[in-house]
Tab-separated table of C-alpha atoms in Angstrom:
chain	number	residue	atom	x	y	z
A	9	MET	CA	18.130	-26.802	-11.207
A	10	SER	CA	14.963	-26.864	-13.306
A	11	ALA	CA	15.252	-30.628	-13.858
A	12	SER	CA	15.934	-31.229	-10.168
A	13	TYR	CA	12.862	-29.322	-9.049
A	14	ASN	CA	10.680	-30.937	-11.692
A	15	MET	CA	11.712	-34.277	-10.219
A	16	TYR	CA	11.131	-32.903	-6.736
A	17	PHE	CA	7.668	-31.751	-7.797
A	18	ASN	CA	6.726	-35.148	-9.267
A	19	MET	CA	8.061	-36.885	-6.165
A	20	SER	CA	5.972	-34.681	-3.900
A	21	VAL	CA	2.833	-35.543	-5.857
A	22	SER	CA	3.655	-39.262	-5.591
A	23	VAL	CA	4.297	-38.935	-1.871
A	24	CYS	CA	0.932	-37.228	-1.495
A	25	VAL	CA	-0.739	-40.286	-3.002
A	26	LEU	CA	1.304	-42.648	-0.818
A	27	LEU	CA	0.509	-40.633	2.266
A	28	ARG	CA	-3.178	-41.108	1.695
A	29	LEU	CA	-2.668	-44.873	1.617
A	30	SER	CA	0.010	-45.278	4.280
A	31	GLY	CA	0.209	-45.010	8.013
A	32	PHE	CA	1.756	-42.996	10.775
A	33	CYS	CA	5.439	-43.551	9.882
A	34	ILE	CA	5.180	-41.921	6.483
A	35	LEU	CA	3.228	-39.072	8.085
A	36	ILE	CA	6.175	-38.346	10.405
A	37	ILE	CA	8.585	-38.475	7.467
A	38	TYR	CA	6.466	-36.080	5.472
A	39	LEU	CA	6.182	-33.629	8.364
A	40	SER	CA	9.986	-33.382	8.347
A	41	PHE	CA	9.880	-33.076	4.569
A	42	SER	CA	7.466	-30.123	4.848
A	43	VAL	CA	9.740	-28.310	7.309
A	44	CYS	CA	12.769	-28.781	5.039
A	45	LEU	CA	10.730	-27.599	2.064
A	46	LEU	CA	9.790	-24.379	3.853
A	47	GLU	CA	13.360	-23.721	4.974
A	48	LEU	CA	14.495	-23.885	1.338
A	49	PHE	CA	12.519	-20.691	0.710
A	50	ASP	CA	15.471	-18.816	2.220
A	51	SER	CA	17.326	-19.367	-1.063
A	52	GLU	CA	18.794	-16.263	-2.689
A	53	ASP	CA	17.842	-17.514	-6.163
A	54	PRO	CA	14.333	-16.241	-7.080
A	55	ARG	CA	13.906	-19.036	-9.666
A	56	GLU	CA	14.361	-21.639	-6.958
A	57	ARG	CA	11.809	-19.903	-4.754
A	58	GLU	CA	9.309	-19.914	-7.620
A	59	TYR	CA	9.687	-23.693	-8.048
A	60	LEU	CA	9.315	-24.176	-4.303
A	61	LYS	CA	6.185	-22.052	-4.302
A	62	THR	CA	4.613	-24.288	-6.955
A	63	ILE	CA	5.549	-27.460	-5.050
A	64	LEU	CA	4.276	-26.155	-1.698
A	65	HIS	CA	1.039	-24.978	-3.246
A	66	ARG	CA	0.448	-28.437	-4.752
A	67	VAL	CA	1.302	-30.206	-1.485
A	68	TYR	CA	-1.027	-27.911	0.489
A	69	GLY	CA	-3.835	-28.573	-1.961
A	70	LYS	CA	-3.408	-32.373	-1.976
A	71	LEU	CA	-2.844	-33.085	1.724
A	72	LEU	CA	-5.732	-31.807	3.814
A	73	GLY	CA	-4.313	-33.330	6.985
A	74	LEU	CA	-1.070	-31.364	6.714
A	75	ARG	CA	-2.595	-27.950	6.098
A	76	ALA	CA	-2.698	-26.845	9.723
A	77	TYR	CA	0.876	-28.049	10.239
A	78	ILE	CA	2.143	-26.178	7.165
A	79	ARG	CA	0.387	-22.987	8.287
A	80	LYS	CA	1.938	-23.356	11.728
A	81	GLN	CA	5.436	-23.735	10.267
A	82	ILE	CA	4.942	-20.675	8.056
A	83	ASN	CA	3.780	-18.864	11.180
A	84	ASN	CA	7.001	-19.866	12.972
A	85	ILE	CA	9.166	-18.692	10.065
A	86	PHE	CA	7.480	-15.285	10.101
A	87	LEU	CA	7.781	-14.917	13.885
A	88	ARG	CA	11.479	-15.755	13.721
A	89	PHE	CA	11.856	-13.228	10.916
A	90	ILE	CA	10.052	-10.477	12.881
A	91	TYR	CA	11.562	-10.897	16.325
A	92	GLU	CA	14.921	-12.617	15.801
A	93	THR	CA	16.753	-12.673	12.473
A	94	GLU	CA	15.003	-9.983	10.369
A	95	HIS	CA	16.253	-11.970	7.394
A	96	PHE	CA	14.431	-14.490	5.217
A	97	ASN	CA	14.540	-14.349	1.432
A	98	GLY	CA	11.249	-16.120	0.786
A	99	VAL	CA	8.820	-13.898	2.713
A	100	ALA	CA	7.171	-12.553	-0.453
A	101	GLU	CA	6.657	-16.045	-1.920
A	102	LEU	CA	5.215	-17.418	1.324
A	103	LEU	CA	2.843	-14.456	1.514
A	104	GLU	CA	1.701	-15.163	-2.047
A	105	ILE	CA	0.818	-18.712	-1.010
A	106	LEU	CA	-0.940	-17.380	2.083
A	107	GLY	CA	-3.008	-15.043	-0.075
A	108	SER	CA	-4.457	-18.084	-1.858
A	109	ILE	CA	-4.912	-19.923	1.449
A	110	ILE	CA	-6.749	-16.990	3.079
A	111	ASN	CA	-9.019	-16.730	0.065
A	112	GLY	CA	-10.124	-20.311	0.733
A	113	PHE	CA	-10.827	-19.905	4.459
A	114	ALA	CA	-14.282	-21.019	5.547
A	115	LEU	CA	-16.622	-18.615	7.321
A	116	PRO	CA	-16.843	-17.700	10.110
A	117	LEU	CA	-13.103	-17.315	10.550
A	118	LYS	CA	-11.534	-19.488	13.228
A	119	SER	CA	-9.805	-17.816	16.165
A	120	GLU	CA	-6.557	-19.390	14.912
A	121	HIS	CA	-6.801	-17.390	11.692
A	122	LYS	CA	-7.612	-14.131	13.499
A	123	GLN	CA	-4.651	-14.639	15.811
A	124	PHE	CA	-2.420	-15.168	12.780
A	125	LEU	CA	-3.611	-11.832	11.410
A	126	VAL	CA	-3.066	-9.909	14.652
A	127	ARG	CA	0.129	-11.585	15.873
A	128	VAL	CA	1.945	-12.211	12.593
A	129	LEU	CA	0.663	-10.275	9.573
A	130	ILE	CA	0.246	-6.908	11.316
A	131	PRO	CA	3.670	-7.030	13.083
A	132	LEU	CA	5.265	-7.897	9.716
A	133	HIS	CA	4.780	-4.206	8.874
A	134	THR	CA	7.629	-3.358	11.260
A	135	ALA	CA	10.257	-5.109	9.121
A	136	LYS	CA	13.052	-2.952	7.717
A	137	SER	CA	12.773	-4.769	4.381
A	138	LEU	CA	9.014	-4.127	4.106
A	139	SER	CA	9.303	-2.743	0.576
A	140	ILE	CA	10.329	-6.188	-0.742
A	141	PHE	CA	7.077	-7.904	0.223
A	142	HIS	CA	4.624	-5.101	1.034
A	143	ALA	CA	2.384	-5.720	-1.984
A	144	GLN	CA	1.874	-9.373	-1.023
A	145	LEU	CA	1.360	-8.458	2.644
A	146	ALA	CA	-1.253	-5.818	1.820
A	147	TYR	CA	-3.065	-8.339	-0.389
A	148	CYS	CA	-3.258	-10.822	2.515
A	149	VAL	CA	-4.599	-8.132	4.858
A	150	VAL	CA	-7.284	-7.059	2.385
A	151	GLN	CA	-8.233	-10.721	1.836
A	152	PHE	CA	-8.885	-11.046	5.566
A	153	MET	CA	-11.110	-7.956	5.469
A	154	GLU	CA	-13.105	-9.250	2.530
A	155	LYS	CA	-13.589	-12.565	4.330
A	156	ASP	CA	-14.698	-11.023	7.620
A	157	SER	CA	-15.347	-7.299	8.013
A	158	THR	CA	-15.183	-7.523	11.821
A	159	VAL	CA	-11.366	-7.690	11.670
A	160	THR	CA	-11.209	-4.204	10.108
A	161	GLU	CA	-10.769	-2.395	13.415
A	162	TYR	CA	-7.947	-4.740	14.475
A	163	ILE	CA	-6.170	-4.114	11.171
A	164	ILE	CA	-6.398	-0.317	11.138
A	165	ARG	CA	-5.563	0.114	14.814
A	166	GLY	CA	-2.651	-2.290	14.347
A	167	LEU	CA	-1.302	-0.247	11.429
A	168	LEU	CA	-1.659	2.957	13.453
A	169	LYS	CA	0.211	1.308	16.321
A	170	TYR	CA	3.167	0.431	14.080
A	171	TRP	CA	3.036	3.624	11.994
A	172	PRO	CA	6.588	4.643	10.966
A	173	LYS	CA	7.880	7.837	12.553
A	174	THR	CA	11.132	8.463	10.675
A	175	CYS	CA	10.994	6.452	7.425
A	176	THR	CA	9.007	8.395	4.836
A	177	GLN	CA	9.183	5.558	2.293
A	178	LYS	CA	7.352	3.267	4.732
A	179	GLU	CA	4.842	6.031	5.504
A	180	VAL	CA	3.940	6.240	1.823
A	181	MET	CA	3.496	2.445	1.740
A	182	PHE	CA	1.290	2.534	4.842
A	183	LEU	CA	-0.873	5.256	3.298
A	184	GLY	CA	-1.244	3.186	0.122
A	185	GLU	CA	-2.324	0.166	2.159
A	186	ILE	CA	-4.796	2.263	4.169
A	187	GLU	CA	-6.375	3.419	0.908
A	188	GLU	CA	-6.697	-0.206	-0.259
A	189	ILE	CA	-8.398	-1.040	3.039
A	190	LEU	CA	-10.760	1.940	2.826
A	191	ASP	CA	-11.717	0.859	-0.700
A	192	VAL	CA	-13.395	-2.260	0.728
A	193	ILE	CA	-14.357	-1.081	4.223
A	194	GLU	CA	-17.983	-1.144	5.302
A	195	PRO	CA	-19.502	2.153	6.524
A	196	SER	CA	-20.330	0.649	9.923
A	197	GLN	CA	-16.673	-0.330	10.408
A	198	PHE	CA	-15.425	3.022	9.121
A	199	ILE	CA	-17.261	4.835	11.918
A	200	ARG	CA	-15.368	2.797	14.521
A	201	VAL	CA	-11.922	3.874	13.287
A	202	GLN	CA	-12.468	7.287	11.683
A	203	GLU	CA	-11.168	9.416	14.569
A	204	PRO	CA	-7.733	7.803	15.148
A	205	LEU	CA	-7.360	7.231	11.410
A	206	PHE	CA	-7.920	10.844	10.365
A	207	LYS	CA	-5.769	12.163	13.192
A	208	GLN	CA	-2.928	10.187	11.627
A	209	ILE	CA	-3.860	11.362	8.129
A	210	ALA	CA	-3.784	14.963	9.394
A	211	ALA	CA	-0.304	14.347	10.812
A	212	CYS	CA	0.797	13.026	7.408
A	213	ILE	CA	-0.634	16.088	5.649
A	214	SER	CA	1.533	18.316	7.854
A	215	SER	CA	4.680	16.319	7.018
A	216	PRO	CA	7.467	18.432	5.477
A	217	HIS	CA	8.174	15.515	3.112
A	218	PHE	CA	6.009	16.336	0.106
A	219	GLN	CA	5.474	12.702	-0.974
A	220	VAL	CA	3.912	11.801	2.379
A	221	ALA	CA	1.648	14.872	2.344
A	222	GLU	CA	0.739	14.293	-1.302
A	223	ARG	CA	-0.155	10.625	-0.728
A	224	ALA	CA	-2.399	11.563	2.205
A	225	LEU	CA	-4.180	14.276	0.208
A	226	TYR	CA	-4.852	11.843	-2.650
A	227	PHE	CA	-7.434	10.153	-0.409
A	228	TRP	CA	-9.833	12.927	-1.426
A	229	ASN	CA	-9.504	11.824	-5.077
A	230	ASN	CA	-11.029	8.428	-4.246
A	231	GLU	CA	-14.790	8.546	-4.818
A	232	TYR	CA	-15.699	5.859	-2.291
A	233	ILE	CA	-13.501	7.347	0.447
A	234	LEU	CA	-14.915	10.775	-0.370
A	235	SER	CA	-18.445	9.419	0.106
A	236	LEU	CA	-17.465	8.028	3.519
A	237	ILE	CA	-15.954	11.395	4.478
A	238	GLU	CA	-19.087	13.226	3.354
A	239	GLU	CA	-21.326	10.964	5.444
A	240	ASN	CA	-19.182	11.652	8.514
A	241	CYS	CA	-18.173	15.233	7.762
A	242	GLN	CA	-19.277	16.482	11.202
A	243	VAL	CA	-16.620	14.282	12.819
A	244	ILE	CA	-13.815	14.325	10.237
A	245	LEU	CA	-13.703	18.007	9.266
A	246	PRO	CA	-12.912	19.274	12.810
A	247	LEU	CA	-10.088	16.710	13.017
A	248	VAL	CA	-8.280	17.928	9.904
A	249	PHE	CA	-9.387	21.546	9.446
A	250	ALA	CA	-6.730	23.250	11.580
A	251	THR	CA	-3.964	21.222	9.926
A	252	LEU	CA	-5.245	21.964	6.420
A	253	TYR	CA	-5.564	25.692	7.120
A	254	ARG	CA	-2.124	25.978	8.727
A	255	VAL	CA	-0.279	23.894	6.115
A	256	SER	CA	-1.923	25.854	3.290
A	257	LYS	CA	-0.112	28.939	4.622
A	258	GLU	CA	3.199	27.350	5.595
A	259	HIS	CA	4.105	24.412	3.317
A	260	TRP	CA	7.086	24.944	1.034
A	261	ASN	CA	5.729	22.855	-1.871
A	262	GLN	CA	3.197	24.604	-4.106
A	263	THR	CA	1.710	21.319	-5.332
A	264	ILE	CA	0.770	20.442	-1.750
A	265	VAL	CA	-0.737	23.899	-1.243
A	266	SER	CA	-2.861	23.475	-4.389
A	267	LEU	CA	-4.073	20.044	-3.266
A	268	ILE	CA	-4.998	21.449	0.154
A	269	TYR	CA	-7.005	24.246	-1.450
A	270	ASN	CA	-8.920	21.612	-3.419
A	271	VAL	CA	-9.626	19.640	-0.239
A	272	LEU	CA	-10.787	22.773	1.598
A	273	LYS	CA	-13.043	23.623	-1.324
A	274	THR	CA	-14.503	20.103	-1.213
A	275	PHE	CA	-15.221	20.417	2.508
A	276	MET	CA	-16.811	23.833	1.975
A	277	GLU	CA	-19.163	22.313	-0.601
A	278	MET	CA	-19.991	19.401	1.721
A	279	ASN	CA	-20.985	21.532	4.721
A	280	SER	CA	-20.564	25.271	4.317
A	281	LYS	CA	-22.013	26.149	7.748
A	282	LEU	CA	-19.623	23.854	9.617
A	283	PHE	CA	-16.754	25.113	7.466
A	284	ASP	CA	-17.555	28.759	8.320
A	285	ASP	CA	-17.881	27.962	12.028
A	286	LEU	CA	-14.520	26.188	12.058
A	287	THR	CA	-12.900	29.061	10.154
A	288	ALA	CA	-14.190	31.597	12.682
A	289	SER	CA	-13.162	29.499	15.694
A	290	TYR	CA	-9.723	28.905	14.152
A	291	LYS	CA	-9.165	32.644	13.724
A	292	VAL	CA	-10.286	33.316	17.300
A	293	GLU	CA	-7.929	30.634	18.578
A	294	LYS	CA	-5.054	32.104	16.554
A	295	GLN	CA	-5.750	35.541	18.060
A	296	LYS	CA	-5.677	34.023	21.547
A	297	GLU	CA	-2.418	32.289	20.728
A	298	LEU	CA	-0.871	35.529	19.463
A	299	LYS	CA	-2.055	37.315	22.602
A	300	ARG	CA	-0.468	34.642	24.806
A	301	GLU	CA	2.798	34.965	22.878
A	302	CYS	CA	2.775	38.757	23.303
A	303	GLU	CA	2.088	38.430	27.033
A	304	ARG	CA	4.905	35.925	27.359
A	305	ALA	CA	7.313	38.200	25.469
A	306	GLU	CA	6.245	41.184	27.605
A	307	LEU	CA	6.840	39.189	30.783
A	308	TRP	CA	10.369	38.290	29.700
A	309	ARG	CA	11.036	41.895	28.717
A	310	GLY	CA	9.957	43.050	32.189
A	311	LEU	CA	12.240	40.507	33.846
A	312	ASP	CA	15.170	41.686	31.731
A	313	GLU	CA	14.501	45.316	32.702
A	314	GLN	CA	14.353	44.382	36.390
A	315	GLN	CA	17.702	42.636	36.091
A	316	GLU	CA	19.262	45.668	34.398
A	317	ARG	CA	17.944	48.039	37.109
A	318	ARG	CA	19.232	45.745	39.841
A	319	LEU	CA	22.709	45.636	38.304
A	320	GLN	CA	22.672	49.418	37.907
A	321	ILE	CA	21.778	49.936	41.589
A	322	LEU	CA	24.469	47.526	42.704
A	323	GLY	CA	26.989	49.282	40.465
A	324	GLU	CA	26.219	52.660	42.063
A	325	ALA	CA	26.471	51.139	45.540
A	326	ARG	CA	29.883	49.727	44.631
A	327	LYS	CA	31.274	53.158	43.907
A	328	GLY	CA	30.300	54.461	47.343
A	329	THR	CA	31.155	51.488	49.555
A	330	GLY	CA	33.885	49.635	47.690
A	331	LEU	CA	31.581	46.811	46.662
A	332	THR	CA	32.651	44.750	43.709
A	333	VAL	CA	29.779	43.435	41.615
A	334	SER	CA	30.351	40.260	39.669
A	335	ASN	CA	28.289	37.495	38.191
A	336	THR	CA	28.966	35.299	41.215
A	337	GLY	CA	28.130	37.744	43.969
A	338	ILE	CA	29.161	40.916	45.809
A	339	HIS	CA	32.587	41.248	47.416
A	340	ASN	CA	33.525	44.003	49.858
A	341	MET	CA	37.249	44.365	49.249
A	342	GLY	CA	37.610	47.276	51.680
A	343	SER	CA	36.764	45.123	54.672
A	344	LEU	CA	39.516	42.608	54.014
A	345	THR	CA	42.365	42.546	56.535
A	346	CYS	CA	45.662	40.948	55.912
A	347	PRO	CA	47.935	39.319	58.422
A	348	THR	CA	51.091	41.190	59.302
A	349	PRO	CA	53.921	39.671	57.323
A	350	VAL	CA	57.374	39.353	58.841
A	351	THR	CA	60.573	39.500	56.786
A	352	THR	CA	63.479	37.126	57.202
A	353	ASP	CA	65.384	39.634	59.312
A	354	GLY	CA	62.544	39.974	61.814
A	355	HIS	CA	61.182	43.363	60.628
A	356	VAL	CA	57.483	43.890	60.001
A	357	LYS	CA	56.478	44.290	56.326
A	358	CYS	CA	53.396	46.469	55.768
A	359	CYS	CA	50.961	46.076	52.858
A	360	ARG	CA	50.898	49.234	50.748
A	361	SER	CA	47.459	48.975	49.214
A	362	GLY	CA	44.155	47.131	49.299
A	363	GLU	CA	45.212	45.319	46.141
A	364	GLU	CA	48.373	44.030	47.817
A	365	ARG	CA	46.329	43.040	50.848
A	366	GLY	CA	44.073	40.994	48.596
A	367	GLU	CA	47.073	39.341	46.939
A	368	GLN	CA	48.559	38.629	50.372
A	369	LEU	CA	45.369	36.847	51.379
A	370	ILE	CA	45.606	34.690	48.295
């Protein structure tokens, strides 16, 4: 296989030279060649995909006229992977190539490139096999941010839109990617996304899965992120305070509790007045909540007592009037009358008791 792909590689370089000198016919042939080359990335052999990656990278670098076409075909492969098959072995290798391509984009970014980010790269996070290519995907996303900071809001809001609800492994990966993004985010862009972002981080902190909560709390160990939080403490602290306080009392994992105490201590050092105000308001709110719960319990207790008294009254009335109290209603058995039965010999048969009269009715 190595010899075959070495020959394939040399042939592709030769074709690149011919394509520069030839006309439209060879262009059509090479367009088909490019499509076939990309489809080969679905190979299950990682060595083959590595050779293909080298060949495609060389072709993309040599043929300027085919670059847009190659990007479009990669785009189509990813869209088919996301919305149709959910299977393609070469996603990681294609993303590696795209990382180099994105790094070479000219500024300002074309609308085509921004659409690729929003419509392809962000939805790729929904794939079940995300763990196989997440590192390469996160690299591409960060490359876009470093090229043009205005796409930051699209990226973070897109990740929040596709945030996993049941897969904790993917949640940990998302949190890792968010930290990579925050490492290079500009303060002006951070302000635009801080509220929805830290609402999600607070939700992760309250997760019963300790790895998710731990990964979210590690954000406060990052010096640059900590500086952003400190600059916007008035907004961020109210978003996460109630969650931090509650989880510090309820979480089953002591490591998480210790990390939360460290975060609360950090917030207290950042803005002690705001911290004290939030503590007082949280305690007042908890007292109101407890009062509402007591009132609700008292209301149900009163309803139960009313039901018991009602059943007791009906039971006493039954003894005096022959009423039968049941779950389905009240039956007055004494008022039932039975038809006069006649025996086979023509004599009248009388009912001997109310019970027999009831059976006769049945």
